[in-house]
Each structure stands twice: as C-alpha cells, then as structure tokens.
Tab-separated table of N, CA and C in Angstrom:
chain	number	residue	atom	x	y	z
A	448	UNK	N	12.073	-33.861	30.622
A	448	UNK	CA	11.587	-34.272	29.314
A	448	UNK	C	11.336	-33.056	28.416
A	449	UNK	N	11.011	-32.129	28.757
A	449	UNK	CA	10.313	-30.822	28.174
A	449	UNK	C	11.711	-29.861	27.508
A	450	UNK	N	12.609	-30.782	28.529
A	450	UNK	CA	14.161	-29.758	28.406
A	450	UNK	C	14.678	-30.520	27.135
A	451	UNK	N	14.587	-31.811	26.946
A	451	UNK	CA	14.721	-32.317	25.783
A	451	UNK	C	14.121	-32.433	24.266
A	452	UNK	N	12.832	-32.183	24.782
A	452	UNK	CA	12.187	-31.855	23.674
A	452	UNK	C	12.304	-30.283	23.132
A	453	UNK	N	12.839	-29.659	23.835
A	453	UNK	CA	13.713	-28.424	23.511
A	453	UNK	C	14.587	-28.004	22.493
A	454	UNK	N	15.738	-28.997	23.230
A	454	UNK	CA	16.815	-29.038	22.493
A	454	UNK	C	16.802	-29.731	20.980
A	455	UNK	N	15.593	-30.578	21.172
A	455	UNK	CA	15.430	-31.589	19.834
A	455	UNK	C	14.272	-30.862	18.408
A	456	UNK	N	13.726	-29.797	19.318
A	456	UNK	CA	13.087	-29.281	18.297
A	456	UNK	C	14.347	-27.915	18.071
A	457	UNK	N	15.047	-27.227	19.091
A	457	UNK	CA	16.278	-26.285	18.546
A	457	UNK	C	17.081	-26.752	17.648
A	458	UNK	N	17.588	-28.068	17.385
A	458	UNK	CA	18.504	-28.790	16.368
A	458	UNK	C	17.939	-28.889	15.254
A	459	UNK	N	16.492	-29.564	15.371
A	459	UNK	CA	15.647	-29.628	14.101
A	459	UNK	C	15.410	-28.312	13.001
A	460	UNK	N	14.915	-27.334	14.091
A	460	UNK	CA	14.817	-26.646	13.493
A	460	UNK	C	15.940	-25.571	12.517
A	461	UNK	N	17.215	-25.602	13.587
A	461	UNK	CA	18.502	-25.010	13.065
A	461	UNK	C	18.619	-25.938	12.113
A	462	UNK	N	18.823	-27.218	11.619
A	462	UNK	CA	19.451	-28.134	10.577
A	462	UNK	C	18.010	-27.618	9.179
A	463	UNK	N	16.614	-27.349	9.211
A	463	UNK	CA	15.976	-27.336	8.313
A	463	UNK	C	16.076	-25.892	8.128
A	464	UNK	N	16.393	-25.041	8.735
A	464	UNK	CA	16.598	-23.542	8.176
A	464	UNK	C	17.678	-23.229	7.586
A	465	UNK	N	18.925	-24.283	7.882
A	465	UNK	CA	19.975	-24.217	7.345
A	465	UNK	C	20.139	-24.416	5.618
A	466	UNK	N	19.703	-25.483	5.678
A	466	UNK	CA	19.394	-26.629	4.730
A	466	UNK	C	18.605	-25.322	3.611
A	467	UNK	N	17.063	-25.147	4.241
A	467	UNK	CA	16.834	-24.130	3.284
A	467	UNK	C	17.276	-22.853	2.647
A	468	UNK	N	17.762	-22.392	3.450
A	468	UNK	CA	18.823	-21.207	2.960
A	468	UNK	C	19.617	-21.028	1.918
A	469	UNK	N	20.389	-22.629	2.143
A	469	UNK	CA	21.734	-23.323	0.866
A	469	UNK	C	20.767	-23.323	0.106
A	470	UNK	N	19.586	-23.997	0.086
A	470	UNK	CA	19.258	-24.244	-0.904
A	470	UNK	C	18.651	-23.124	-1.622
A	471	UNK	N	18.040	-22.030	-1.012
A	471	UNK	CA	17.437	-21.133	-1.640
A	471	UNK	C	18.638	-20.201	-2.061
A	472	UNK	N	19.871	-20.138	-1.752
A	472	UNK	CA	21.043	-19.380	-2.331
A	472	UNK	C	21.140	-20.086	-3.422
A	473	UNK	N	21.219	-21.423	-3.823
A	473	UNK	CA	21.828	-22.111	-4.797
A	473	UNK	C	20.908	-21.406	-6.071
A	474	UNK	N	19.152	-21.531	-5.652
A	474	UNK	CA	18.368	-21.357	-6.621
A	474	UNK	C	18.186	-19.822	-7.405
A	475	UNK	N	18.640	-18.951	-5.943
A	475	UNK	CA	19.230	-17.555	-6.816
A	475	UNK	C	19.906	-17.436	-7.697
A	476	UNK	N	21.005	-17.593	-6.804
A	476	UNK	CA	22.288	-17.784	-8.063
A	476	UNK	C	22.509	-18.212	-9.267
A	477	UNK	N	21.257	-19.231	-9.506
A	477	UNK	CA	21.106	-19.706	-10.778
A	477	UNK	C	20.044	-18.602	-11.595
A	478	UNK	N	18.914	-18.437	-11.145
A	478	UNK	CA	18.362	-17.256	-11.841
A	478	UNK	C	18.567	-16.101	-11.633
A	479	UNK	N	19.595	-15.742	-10.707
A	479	UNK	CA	20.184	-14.103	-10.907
A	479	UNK	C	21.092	-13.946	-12.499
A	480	UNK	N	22.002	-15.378	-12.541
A	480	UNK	CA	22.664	-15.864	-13.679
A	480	UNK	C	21.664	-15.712	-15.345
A	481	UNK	N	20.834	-16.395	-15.004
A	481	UNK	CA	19.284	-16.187	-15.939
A	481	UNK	C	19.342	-14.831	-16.558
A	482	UNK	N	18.651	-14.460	-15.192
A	482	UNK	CA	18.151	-12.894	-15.303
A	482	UNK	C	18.955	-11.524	-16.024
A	483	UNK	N	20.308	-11.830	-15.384
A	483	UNK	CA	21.467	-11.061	-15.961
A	483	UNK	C	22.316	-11.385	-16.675
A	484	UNK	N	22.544	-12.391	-16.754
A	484	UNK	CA	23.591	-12.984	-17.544
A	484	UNK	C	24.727	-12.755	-16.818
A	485	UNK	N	24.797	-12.022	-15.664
A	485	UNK	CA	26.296	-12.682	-14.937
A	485	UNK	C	26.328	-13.045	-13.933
A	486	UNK	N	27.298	-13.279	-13.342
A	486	UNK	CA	27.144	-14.330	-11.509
A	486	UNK	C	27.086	-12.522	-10.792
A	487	UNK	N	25.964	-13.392	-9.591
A	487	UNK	CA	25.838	-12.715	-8.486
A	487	UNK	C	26.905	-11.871	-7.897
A	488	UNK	N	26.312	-10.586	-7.144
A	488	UNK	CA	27.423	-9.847	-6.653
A	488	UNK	C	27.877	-10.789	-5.144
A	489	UNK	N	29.607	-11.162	-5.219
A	489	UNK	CA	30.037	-11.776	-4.264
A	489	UNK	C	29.948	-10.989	-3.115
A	490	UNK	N	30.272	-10.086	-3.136
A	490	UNK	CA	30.036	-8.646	-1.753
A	490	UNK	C	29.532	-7.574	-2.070
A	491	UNK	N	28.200	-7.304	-2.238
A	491	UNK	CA	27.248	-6.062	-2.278
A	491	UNK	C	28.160	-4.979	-1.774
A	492	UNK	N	28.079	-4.999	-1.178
A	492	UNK	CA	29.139	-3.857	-0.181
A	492	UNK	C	30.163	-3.484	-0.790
A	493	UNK	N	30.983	-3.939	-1.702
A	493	UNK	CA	31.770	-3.651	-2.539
A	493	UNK	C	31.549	-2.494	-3.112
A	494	UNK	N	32.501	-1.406	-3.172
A	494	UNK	CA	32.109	0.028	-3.977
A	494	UNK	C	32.285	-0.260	-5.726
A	495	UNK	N	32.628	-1.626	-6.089
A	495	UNK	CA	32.965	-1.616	-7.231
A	495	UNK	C	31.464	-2.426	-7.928
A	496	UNK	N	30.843	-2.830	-6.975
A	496	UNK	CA	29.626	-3.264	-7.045
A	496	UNK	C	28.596	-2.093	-7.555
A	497	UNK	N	28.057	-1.892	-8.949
A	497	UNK	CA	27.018	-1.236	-8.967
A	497	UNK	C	25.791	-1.066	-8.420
A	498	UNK	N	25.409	0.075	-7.619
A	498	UNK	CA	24.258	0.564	-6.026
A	498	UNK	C	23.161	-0.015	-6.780
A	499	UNK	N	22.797	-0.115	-8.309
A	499	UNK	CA	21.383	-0.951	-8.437
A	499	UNK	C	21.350	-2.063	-8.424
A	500	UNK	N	22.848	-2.509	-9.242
A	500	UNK	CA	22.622	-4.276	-8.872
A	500	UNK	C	23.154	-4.820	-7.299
A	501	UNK	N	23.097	-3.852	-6.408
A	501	UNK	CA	23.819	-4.460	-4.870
A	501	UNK	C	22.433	-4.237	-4.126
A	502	UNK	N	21.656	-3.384	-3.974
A	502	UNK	CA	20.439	-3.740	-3.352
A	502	UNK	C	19.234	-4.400	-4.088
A	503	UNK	N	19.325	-4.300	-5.669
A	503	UNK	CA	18.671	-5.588	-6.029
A	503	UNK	C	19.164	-7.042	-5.358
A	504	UNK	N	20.060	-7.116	-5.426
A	504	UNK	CA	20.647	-8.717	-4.406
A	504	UNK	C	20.583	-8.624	-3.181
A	505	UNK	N	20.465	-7.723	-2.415
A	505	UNK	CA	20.037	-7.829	-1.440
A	505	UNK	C	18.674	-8.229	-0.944
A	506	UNK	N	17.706	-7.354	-1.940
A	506	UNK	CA	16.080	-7.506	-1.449
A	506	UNK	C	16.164	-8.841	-2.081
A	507	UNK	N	16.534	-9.716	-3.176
A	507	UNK	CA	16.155	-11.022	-3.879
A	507	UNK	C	16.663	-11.866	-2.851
A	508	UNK	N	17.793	-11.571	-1.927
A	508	UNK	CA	18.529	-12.829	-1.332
A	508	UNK	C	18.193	-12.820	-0.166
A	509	UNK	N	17.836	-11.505	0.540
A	509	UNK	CA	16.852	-11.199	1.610
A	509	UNK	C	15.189	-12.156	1.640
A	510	UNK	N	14.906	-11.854	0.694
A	510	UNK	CA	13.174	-12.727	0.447
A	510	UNK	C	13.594	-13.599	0.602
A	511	UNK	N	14.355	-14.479	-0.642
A	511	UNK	CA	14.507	-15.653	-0.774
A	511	UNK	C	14.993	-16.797	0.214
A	512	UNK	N	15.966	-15.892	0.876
A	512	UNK	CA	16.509	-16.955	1.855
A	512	UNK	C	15.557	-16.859	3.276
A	513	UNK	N	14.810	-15.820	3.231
A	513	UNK	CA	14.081	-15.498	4.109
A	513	UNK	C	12.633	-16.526	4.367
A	514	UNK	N	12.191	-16.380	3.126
A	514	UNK	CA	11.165	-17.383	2.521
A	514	UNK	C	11.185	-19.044	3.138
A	515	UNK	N	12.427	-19.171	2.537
A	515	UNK	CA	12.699	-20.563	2.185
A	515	UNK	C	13.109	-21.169	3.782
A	516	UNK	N	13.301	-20.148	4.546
A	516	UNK	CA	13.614	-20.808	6.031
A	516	UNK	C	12.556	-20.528	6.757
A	517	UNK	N	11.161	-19.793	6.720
A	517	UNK	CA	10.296	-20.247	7.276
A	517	UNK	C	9.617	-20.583	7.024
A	518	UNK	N	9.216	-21.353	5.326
A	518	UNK	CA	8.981	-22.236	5.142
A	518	UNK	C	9.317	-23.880	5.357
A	519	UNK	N	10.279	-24.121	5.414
A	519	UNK	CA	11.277	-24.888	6.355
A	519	UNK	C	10.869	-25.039	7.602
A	520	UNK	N	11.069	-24.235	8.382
A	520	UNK	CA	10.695	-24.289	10.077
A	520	UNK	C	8.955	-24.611	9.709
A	521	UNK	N	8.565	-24.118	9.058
A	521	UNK	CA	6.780	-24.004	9.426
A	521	UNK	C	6.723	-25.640	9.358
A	522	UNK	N	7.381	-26.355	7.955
A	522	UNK	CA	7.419	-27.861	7.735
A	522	UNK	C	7.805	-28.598	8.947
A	523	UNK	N	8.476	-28.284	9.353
A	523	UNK	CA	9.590	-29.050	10.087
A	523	UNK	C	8.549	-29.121	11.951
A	524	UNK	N	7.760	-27.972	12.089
A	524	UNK	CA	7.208	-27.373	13.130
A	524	UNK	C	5.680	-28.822	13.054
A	525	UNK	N	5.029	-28.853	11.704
A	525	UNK	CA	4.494	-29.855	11.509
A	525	UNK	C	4.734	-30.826	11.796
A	526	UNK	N	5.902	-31.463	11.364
A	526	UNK	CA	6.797	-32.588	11.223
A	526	UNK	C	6.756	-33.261	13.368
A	527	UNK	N	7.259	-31.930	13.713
A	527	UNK	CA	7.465	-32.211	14.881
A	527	UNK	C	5.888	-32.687	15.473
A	528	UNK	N	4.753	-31.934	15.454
A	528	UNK	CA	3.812	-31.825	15.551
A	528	UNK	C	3.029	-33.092	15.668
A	529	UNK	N	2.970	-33.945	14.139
A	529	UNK	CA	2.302	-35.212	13.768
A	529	UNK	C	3.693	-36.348	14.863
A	530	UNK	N	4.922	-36.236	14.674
A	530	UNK	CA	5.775	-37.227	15.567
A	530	UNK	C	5.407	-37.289	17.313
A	531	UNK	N	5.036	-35.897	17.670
A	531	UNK	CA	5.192	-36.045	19.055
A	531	UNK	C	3.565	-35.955	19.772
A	532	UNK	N	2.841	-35.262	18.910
A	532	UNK	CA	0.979	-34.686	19.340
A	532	UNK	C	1.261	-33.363	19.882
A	533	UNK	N	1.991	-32.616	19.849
A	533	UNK	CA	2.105	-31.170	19.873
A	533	UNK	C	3.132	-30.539	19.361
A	534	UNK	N	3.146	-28.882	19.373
A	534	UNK	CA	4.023	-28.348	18.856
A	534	UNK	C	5.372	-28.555	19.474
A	535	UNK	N	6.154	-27.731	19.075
A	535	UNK	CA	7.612	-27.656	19.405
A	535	UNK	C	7.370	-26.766	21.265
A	536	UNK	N	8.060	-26.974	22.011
A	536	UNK	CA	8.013	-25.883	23.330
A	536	UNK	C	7.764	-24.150	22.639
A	537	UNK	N	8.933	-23.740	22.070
A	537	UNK	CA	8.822	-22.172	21.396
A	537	UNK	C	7.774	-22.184	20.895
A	538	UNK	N	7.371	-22.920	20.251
A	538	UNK	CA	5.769	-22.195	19.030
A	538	UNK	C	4.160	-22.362	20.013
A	539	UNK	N	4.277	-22.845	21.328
A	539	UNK	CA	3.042	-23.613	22.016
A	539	UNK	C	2.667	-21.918	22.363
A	540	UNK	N	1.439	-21.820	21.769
A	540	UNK	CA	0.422	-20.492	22.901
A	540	UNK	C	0.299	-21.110	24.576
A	541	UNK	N	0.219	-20.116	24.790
A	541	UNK	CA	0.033	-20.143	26.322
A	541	UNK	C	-0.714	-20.862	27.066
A	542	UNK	N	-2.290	-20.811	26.176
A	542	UNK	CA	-3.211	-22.078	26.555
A	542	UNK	C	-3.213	-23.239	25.923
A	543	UNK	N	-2.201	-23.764	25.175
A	543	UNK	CA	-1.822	-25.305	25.312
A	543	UNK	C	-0.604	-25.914	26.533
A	544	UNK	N	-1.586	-27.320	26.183
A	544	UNK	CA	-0.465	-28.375	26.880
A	544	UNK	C	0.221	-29.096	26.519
A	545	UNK	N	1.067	-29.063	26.863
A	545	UNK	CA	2.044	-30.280	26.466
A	545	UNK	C	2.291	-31.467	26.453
C-alpha cells in the first residue's frame, strides 16, 4: 500500500510541477514582452544573444519557474494531505506515521 501511495503522490506531484512551470513560462513571456518590448531570448546561450539580456532571463525564468513549482508541489502536498490524513511518503519526518 505504501508502495502505491508512492507512486501516486510521484505522478501527482510530477503532473502539478509540470503544469506550473508551463504556466509560469507562459506568464514570463508575456511580461518579459511588457517589460521590453520584445519576445524572450529563445537560447540564452546564443552568442548573438546580448550577456545582459541572457542572464537577466535566466535569473527571471530561473525564479519564476522555480517559484511556481514549489508552490505547486507545496498545494498539491496539501491536497494529498486533507485526501489521505497524511503527507505524501517523501515529505513524512521521521517521527510520523503513516
């Protein structure tokens, strides 16, 4: 049972970090657009990419997507939480039970 509730909080959680990510790329991209007035650098890494606007997109898309997926998991960690009466297996301290 424990092996299943495993796998069911590993899926959960991969599908809501996913989910947030897209979504927190989508919401960049729209205010990097804002901010600069042009679309996002497609490959930072690009030498044709200017070095201030390629690690500015990095640290913004770094946070952001960063943000937005453990915020996500933290939800989702709840979610699991109120459905089952405990955490997920990965997030349990040592002195809980299951």
């Amino acid at each position: 049972m424990a092996s299943d509730s495993s796998k069911v909080w590993s899926v959960f959680s991969l599908v809501s970090a996913l989910g947030a990510a897209a979504l927190a790329k989508q919401g960049l991209d729209k205010t990097w657009r804002v901010a600069t007035g042009k679309k996002p650098p497609e490959n930072p890494a690009d030498p044709d990419v200017e070095l201030r606007e390629a690690i500015a997109w990095a640290i913004a898309s770094g946070v952001a997507v960063g943000m937005a997926r453990m915020l996500a998991q933290r939800r989702a960690a709840a979610y699991y939480a109120r459905s089952t009466g405990h955490l997920p297996p990965e997030l349990r301290k040592d002195n809980q039970k299951g």
